[in-house]
Amino acid sequence: MAEIKTRCLIIGSGPAGYTAAIYASRANISPLVIEGMQPGGQLTITTEVENFPGQPNGITGPQLMEDIRTQALKFGADIRTGLVTEVDFSTRPFKAKTNNGLEIEANTVIISTGASARYLGLPDEQKYSGLGVSACATCDGFFYRKKRVAVVGGGDTACEEALYLSNLASDVFLIVRKPHLRASKVMQERVLNKSNIKVLFNTNTTGLYGEEYLEGAHLVENVGTSNEQHYDLALDGFFLAIGHNPNTEVFRQYIDCDAAGYIKVKGSGTQTNVPGVFAAGDVADPTYRQAICAAGMGCKAALDAERFLNEEGL
């Protein structure tokens, strides 16, 4: 095991982690960043980003993340590949181990491990991943122009995905397991008034089918009732929009999380229940989940870590 000591360990990357690295580096904290399983975070699977300030002509997600990463490196951040598999926040300096043999001691830690899209749990989802199954309509919608697609979910995110796809695909089916939509009234109205969106209420997906690529979904309507009906729906694309799971498993022994697993922070800051451990980005934000919000939290976390180090004389 290679050992390394740092004043600030940033676990995870994305807009939160890389922004935290920029601010911590400029404060001469010399942070160590362990990028995680998906360096750059969820934006690396997003094509066009049109709502990030300072990018009036839009920018691809991977390019945006590469630019922010390069900026962090410019100011001296030590960015390494790897996944943190074990932590000990019981005493300071905090300890962490990675899957590629690093043992780290840190005076402060910023957790920015993000959240992962939630899937239905069907074996077919992985089989057709990238071959018709996606968890990001804005990433992959372009490939389904004039085709038939389905979106699973009944909340605002699902409605937004369906509306986005309706401007590309010929037919959009919104598969909702309940008899109603959970989305805001305005989103419901937009979906229900869109001519090429059909909402399938009281419907569950039991499987997917196709030879080399996705060709459709096995559905059941009114499950468990006398009106239960099984049928197949021909599709070219199948999009999941049923929420996200925060990547917090490795921290939960020490860090307070809410019922859904999102890290709790104090007030409007980024401090967790463990002094010296901070959280930023989607891992602590179940509400907004936007790149600019994550970047802002990364900035706050670095400033909070700097203040903590100064107060503790570390």
Coordinates of C-alpha atoms in Angstrom, one line a residue:
M1 CA 0.0 0.0 0.0
A2 CA 1.3 3.5 -0.9
E3 CA 0.7 6.0 1.8
I4 CA -0.1 9.7 1.3
K5 CA -0.9 12.6 3.6
T6 CA -3.0 15.6 2.6
R7 CA -4.6 18.6 4.3
C8 CA -7.7 18.1 2.2
L9 CA -9.0 14.9 0.5
I10 CA -11.7 15.3 -2.1
I11 CA -13.6 12.1 -2.7
G12 CA -15.3 12.2 -6.1
S13 CA -15.1 14.5 -9.0
G14 CA -17.8 16.2 -11.2
P15 CA -18.7 19.9 -11.0
A16 CA -18.6 19.7 -7.1
G17 CA -15.3 17.9 -6.7
Y18 CA -13.4 19.7 -9.4
T19 CA -14.6 23.1 -8.3
A20 CA -13.7 22.3 -4.7
A21 CA -10.2 21.4 -6.0
I22 CA -9.9 24.7 -7.8
Y23 CA -10.7 26.7 -4.7
A24 CA -8.7 24.5 -2.3
S25 CA -5.7 24.7 -4.6
R26 CA -5.9 28.5 -4.9
A27 CA -5.9 28.6 -1.1
N28 CA -2.7 26.6 -1.0
I29 CA -4.3 23.6 0.6
S30 CA -2.9 21.3 -2.0
P31 CA -5.9 19.0 -2.2
L32 CA -5.8 15.3 -3.2
V33 CA -8.7 14.3 -5.5
I34 CA -9.8 10.7 -5.9
E35 CA -12.0 10.8 -9.0
G36 CA -14.2 7.8 -8.4
M37 CA -15.7 5.3 -10.9
Q38 CA -17.0 8.0 -13.2
P39 CA -14.3 10.8 -13.5
G40 CA -16.2 14.0 -14.2
G41 CA -19.5 12.7 -12.9
Q42 CA -22.9 12.4 -14.7
L43 CA -22.1 15.2 -17.1
T44 CA -19.6 13.0 -18.9
I45 CA -22.6 11.1 -20.3
T46 CA -24.4 14.3 -21.4
T47 CA -24.0 15.6 -24.9
E48 CA -25.0 19.3 -25.0
V49 CA -25.0 21.6 -21.9
E50 CA -26.8 24.8 -22.7
N51 CA -27.5 26.2 -19.2
F52 CA -24.1 26.5 -17.7
P53 CA -23.2 30.2 -17.2
G54 CA -20.4 31.5 -19.4
Q55 CA -21.3 29.0 -22.2
P56 CA -23.6 31.0 -24.5
N57 CA -23.2 28.6 -27.4
G58 CA -23.4 25.5 -25.3
I59 CA -20.8 22.9 -24.5
T60 CA -20.6 19.2 -24.3
G61 CA -20.7 17.6 -20.9
P62 CA -17.4 15.8 -21.3
Q63 CA -15.7 19.0 -22.5
L64 CA -17.1 21.1 -19.7
M65 CA -15.7 18.6 -17.1
E66 CA -12.4 18.4 -18.9
D67 CA -12.1 22.2 -18.8
I68 CA -12.9 22.4 -15.0
R69 CA -10.5 19.5 -14.3
T70 CA -7.7 21.2 -16.3
Q71 CA -8.3 24.4 -14.3
A72 CA -8.0 22.5 -11.0
L73 CA -4.7 20.9 -12.3
K74 CA -3.5 24.4 -13.3
F75 CA -3.6 25.5 -9.7
G76 CA -1.9 22.4 -8.4
A77 CA -4.6 19.9 -7.4
D78 CA -3.3 16.3 -7.2
I79 CA -6.0 14.4 -9.2
R80 CA -5.8 10.6 -9.2
T81 CA -7.9 7.8 -10.6
G82 CA -9.4 5.3 -8.2
L83 CA -12.3 4.5 -6.0
V84 CA -12.4 5.1 -2.2
T85 CA -13.5 1.7 -0.8
E86 CA -13.1 2.3 2.9
V87 CA -13.0 5.3 5.3
D88 CA -12.4 5.9 9.0
F89 CA -13.8 9.2 10.2
S90 CA -13.7 8.2 13.9
T91 CA -10.5 10.2 14.6
R92 CA -8.5 12.9 12.9
P93 CA -6.5 12.7 10.8
F94 CA -9.2 10.9 8.8
K95 CA -8.2 7.7 6.9
A96 CA -9.3 6.4 3.5
K97 CA -8.3 3.5 1.3
T98 CA -8.7 3.1 -2.5
N99 CA -9.2 0.2 -4.8
N100 CA -5.7 0.7 -6.3
G101 CA -3.7 0.6 -3.2
L102 CA -3.6 4.1 -1.7
E103 CA -3.8 4.6 2.1
I104 CA -4.6 8.3 2.7
E105 CA -4.5 10.4 5.9
A106 CA -6.4 13.7 5.6
N107 CA -7.0 16.7 8.0
T108 CA -10.3 17.5 6.1
V109 CA -12.5 15.6 3.7
I110 CA -14.9 16.8 1.0
I111 CA -17.4 14.2 -0.2
S112 CA -18.5 14.8 -3.7
T113 CA -19.4 11.3 -4.9
G114 CA -22.7 12.4 -6.6
A115 CA -25.7 10.2 -7.3
S116 CA -26.4 7.4 -9.7
A117 CA -29.6 6.9 -11.8
R118 CA -32.0 4.4 -10.4
Y119 CA -33.0 1.4 -12.5
L120 CA -36.0 -0.9 -12.3
G121 CA -33.8 -3.9 -11.6
L122 CA -34.7 -5.9 -14.7
P123 CA -31.8 -8.1 -16.1
D124 CA -32.7 -6.8 -19.5
E125 CA -31.8 -3.2 -18.6
Q126 CA -28.1 -4.0 -18.5
K127 CA -28.4 -6.3 -21.6
Y128 CA -29.7 -3.4 -23.6
S129 CA -27.7 -0.6 -21.9
G130 CA -26.5 1.6 -24.7
L131 CA -28.5 -0.5 -27.2
G132 CA -31.8 1.2 -26.5
V133 CA -31.9 1.6 -22.7
S134 CA -30.8 5.0 -21.2
A135 CA -31.2 7.0 -18.1
C136 CA -30.6 10.3 -19.7
A137 CA -32.9 11.6 -22.4
T138 CA -30.8 14.8 -23.0
C139 CA -27.8 12.6 -23.5
D140 CA -29.2 10.1 -26.0
G141 CA -32.4 11.6 -27.3
F142 CA -30.7 12.7 -30.5
F143 CA -30.4 9.0 -31.6
Y144 CA -34.2 8.5 -31.5
R145 CA -35.4 11.1 -34.0
K146 CA -38.6 10.0 -35.6
K147 CA -38.6 6.8 -33.5
R148 CA -40.8 5.3 -30.8
V149 CA -39.6 5.7 -27.2
A150 CA -40.9 5.2 -23.7
V151 CA -40.1 7.0 -20.4
V152 CA -40.6 5.3 -17.1
G153 CA -41.7 7.5 -14.2
G154 CA -44.4 9.9 -13.0
G155 CA -42.6 12.8 -11.5
D156 CA -41.3 16.1 -12.8
T157 CA -38.1 14.5 -14.1
A158 CA -40.0 11.9 -16.1
C159 CA -42.3 14.5 -17.5
E160 CA -39.4 16.7 -18.5
E161 CA -37.7 13.8 -20.2
A162 CA -40.9 12.9 -22.0
L163 CA -41.4 16.5 -23.2
Y164 CA -37.8 16.7 -24.4
L165 CA -38.1 13.5 -26.3
S166 CA -41.5 14.5 -27.8
N167 CA -39.6 17.1 -29.8
L168 CA -37.4 14.4 -31.3
A169 CA -39.3 11.1 -31.4
S170 CA -42.4 10.3 -33.3
D171 CA -44.2 8.7 -30.4
V172 CA -43.5 8.9 -26.6
F173 CA -45.1 6.6 -24.1
L174 CA -44.9 7.7 -20.4
I175 CA -45.2 4.5 -18.3
V176 CA -46.6 5.3 -14.9
R177 CA -47.3 2.6 -12.4
K178 CA -49.8 4.7 -10.4
P179 CA -53.2 6.0 -11.6
H180 CA -51.9 9.6 -11.5
L181 CA -48.8 11.7 -12.2
R182 CA -46.7 13.0 -9.2
A183 CA -45.4 15.9 -11.2
S184 CA -46.3 19.5 -10.7
K185 CA -49.5 20.7 -12.2
V186 CA -47.8 22.7 -14.9
M187 CA -45.7 19.7 -16.0
Q188 CA -48.8 17.4 -16.0
E189 CA -50.6 19.9 -18.2
R190 CA -47.7 20.1 -20.7
V191 CA -47.5 16.3 -20.9
L192 CA -51.2 15.6 -21.2
N193 CA -51.6 18.3 -23.9
K194 CA -48.7 17.1 -26.0
S195 CA -50.2 15.3 -29.0
N196 CA -47.4 12.7 -29.4
I197 CA -47.1 11.7 -25.7
K198 CA -49.4 8.9 -24.5
V199 CA -49.5 8.3 -20.8
L200 CA -49.9 4.7 -19.7
F201 CA -51.3 4.7 -16.2
N202 CA -51.4 1.7 -13.9
T203 CA -48.7 0.1 -16.0
N204 CA -45.5 -1.8 -15.0
T205 CA -42.6 -3.0 -17.1
T206 CA -41.8 -6.7 -16.6
G207 CA -39.1 -7.1 -19.2
L208 CA -37.6 -5.9 -22.4
Y209 CA -37.0 -7.8 -25.7
G210 CA -35.0 -7.6 -28.9
E211 CA -32.4 -9.4 -30.9
E212 CA -29.3 -7.3 -31.0
Y213 CA -31.0 -4.1 -30.0
L214 CA -34.0 -3.1 -27.9
E215 CA -37.2 -3.8 -29.9
G216 CA -39.8 -3.3 -27.2
A217 CA -41.1 -3.8 -23.7
H218 CA -43.2 -6.4 -21.9
L219 CA -45.9 -4.5 -20.0
V220 CA -48.7 -5.3 -17.5
E221 CA -51.6 -3.1 -16.9
N222 CA -53.8 -3.1 -13.8
V223 CA -51.6 -5.7 -12.1
G224 CA -53.3 -7.8 -9.4
T225 CA -56.8 -6.8 -10.5
S226 CA -59.5 -8.6 -12.5
N227 CA -58.6 -6.2 -15.4
E228 CA -54.9 -7.3 -15.5
Q229 CA -53.7 -7.2 -19.0
H230 CA -50.3 -8.2 -20.4
Y231 CA -49.0 -6.9 -23.7
D232 CA -45.9 -6.0 -25.7
L233 CA -45.1 -2.4 -26.8
A234 CA -42.8 -2.0 -29.8
L235 CA -40.1 0.5 -28.9
D236 CA -36.8 1.8 -30.2
G237 CA -35.7 3.5 -26.9
F238 CA -36.5 3.0 -23.2
F239 CA -35.6 5.8 -20.8
L240 CA -35.5 5.5 -17.0
A241 CA -36.6 8.6 -15.0
I242 CA -37.4 7.1 -11.6
G243 CA -34.9 9.0 -9.4
H244 CA -31.3 8.7 -8.2
N245 CA -29.4 6.9 -5.5
P246 CA -26.8 9.0 -3.7
N247 CA -23.4 7.3 -3.6
T248 CA -23.0 7.3 0.2
E249 CA -22.7 3.7 1.2
V250 CA -19.1 3.8 2.2
F251 CA -19.7 6.8 4.5
R252 CA -22.9 5.8 6.3
Q253 CA -21.1 4.4 9.3
Y254 CA -19.9 7.8 10.2
I255 CA -22.0 10.4 8.3
D256 CA -25.6 11.2 9.0
C257 CA -27.8 10.7 5.9
D258 CA -31.6 11.1 5.3
A259 CA -34.0 8.3 4.6
A260 CA -33.0 8.3 1.0
G261 CA -29.3 8.2 1.7
Y262 CA -28.4 11.8 0.9
I263 CA -25.9 13.4 3.3
K264 CA -27.3 15.9 5.8
V265 CA -25.4 19.2 6.0
K266 CA -25.8 21.9 8.6
G267 CA -27.7 25.0 7.7
S268 CA -26.8 26.6 4.4
G269 CA -23.2 25.3 4.6
T270 CA -21.5 22.0 3.8
Q271 CA -20.5 20.7 7.2
T272 CA -21.6 17.2 8.0
N273 CA -22.1 15.8 11.5
V274 CA -18.3 15.0 11.7
P275 CA -16.3 18.2 12.2
G276 CA -13.8 18.5 9.3
V277 CA -15.9 16.4 6.9
F278 CA -17.9 18.3 4.3
A279 CA -20.3 17.3 1.5
A280 CA -21.0 19.0 -1.9
G281 CA -23.1 18.3 -5.0
D282 CA -25.7 15.8 -5.7
V283 CA -24.6 13.6 -2.9
A284 CA -26.1 16.2 -0.5
D285 CA -28.7 17.7 -2.8
P286 CA -31.9 15.7 -3.5
T287 CA -33.7 18.8 -4.7
Y288 CA -31.9 20.7 -7.5
R289 CA -29.3 18.3 -8.9
Q290 CA -27.9 20.8 -11.4
A291 CA -24.3 21.2 -12.4
I292 CA -24.2 24.8 -11.4
C293 CA -25.6 24.1 -8.0
A294 CA -23.0 21.3 -7.5
A295 CA -20.2 23.7 -8.5
G296 CA -21.5 26.2 -6.1
M297 CA -21.5 23.7 -3.3
G298 CA -18.0 22.6 -4.2
C299 CA -16.8 26.2 -3.8
K300 CA -18.6 26.4 -0.4
A301 CA -17.1 23.1 0.8
A302 CA -13.5 24.2 -0.1
L303 CA -14.1 27.5 1.7
D304 CA -15.5 25.7 4.7
A305 CA -12.5 23.3 4.7
E306 CA -10.1 26.2 4.5
R307 CA -11.8 27.9 7.5
F308 CA -11.7 24.7 9.5
L309 CA -8.0 24.1 8.8
N310 CA -7.2 27.7 9.9
E311 CA -9.3 27.5 13.0
E312 CA -7.7 24.2 14.0
G313 CA -4.2 25.3 13.1
L314 CA -3.7 22.4 10.7

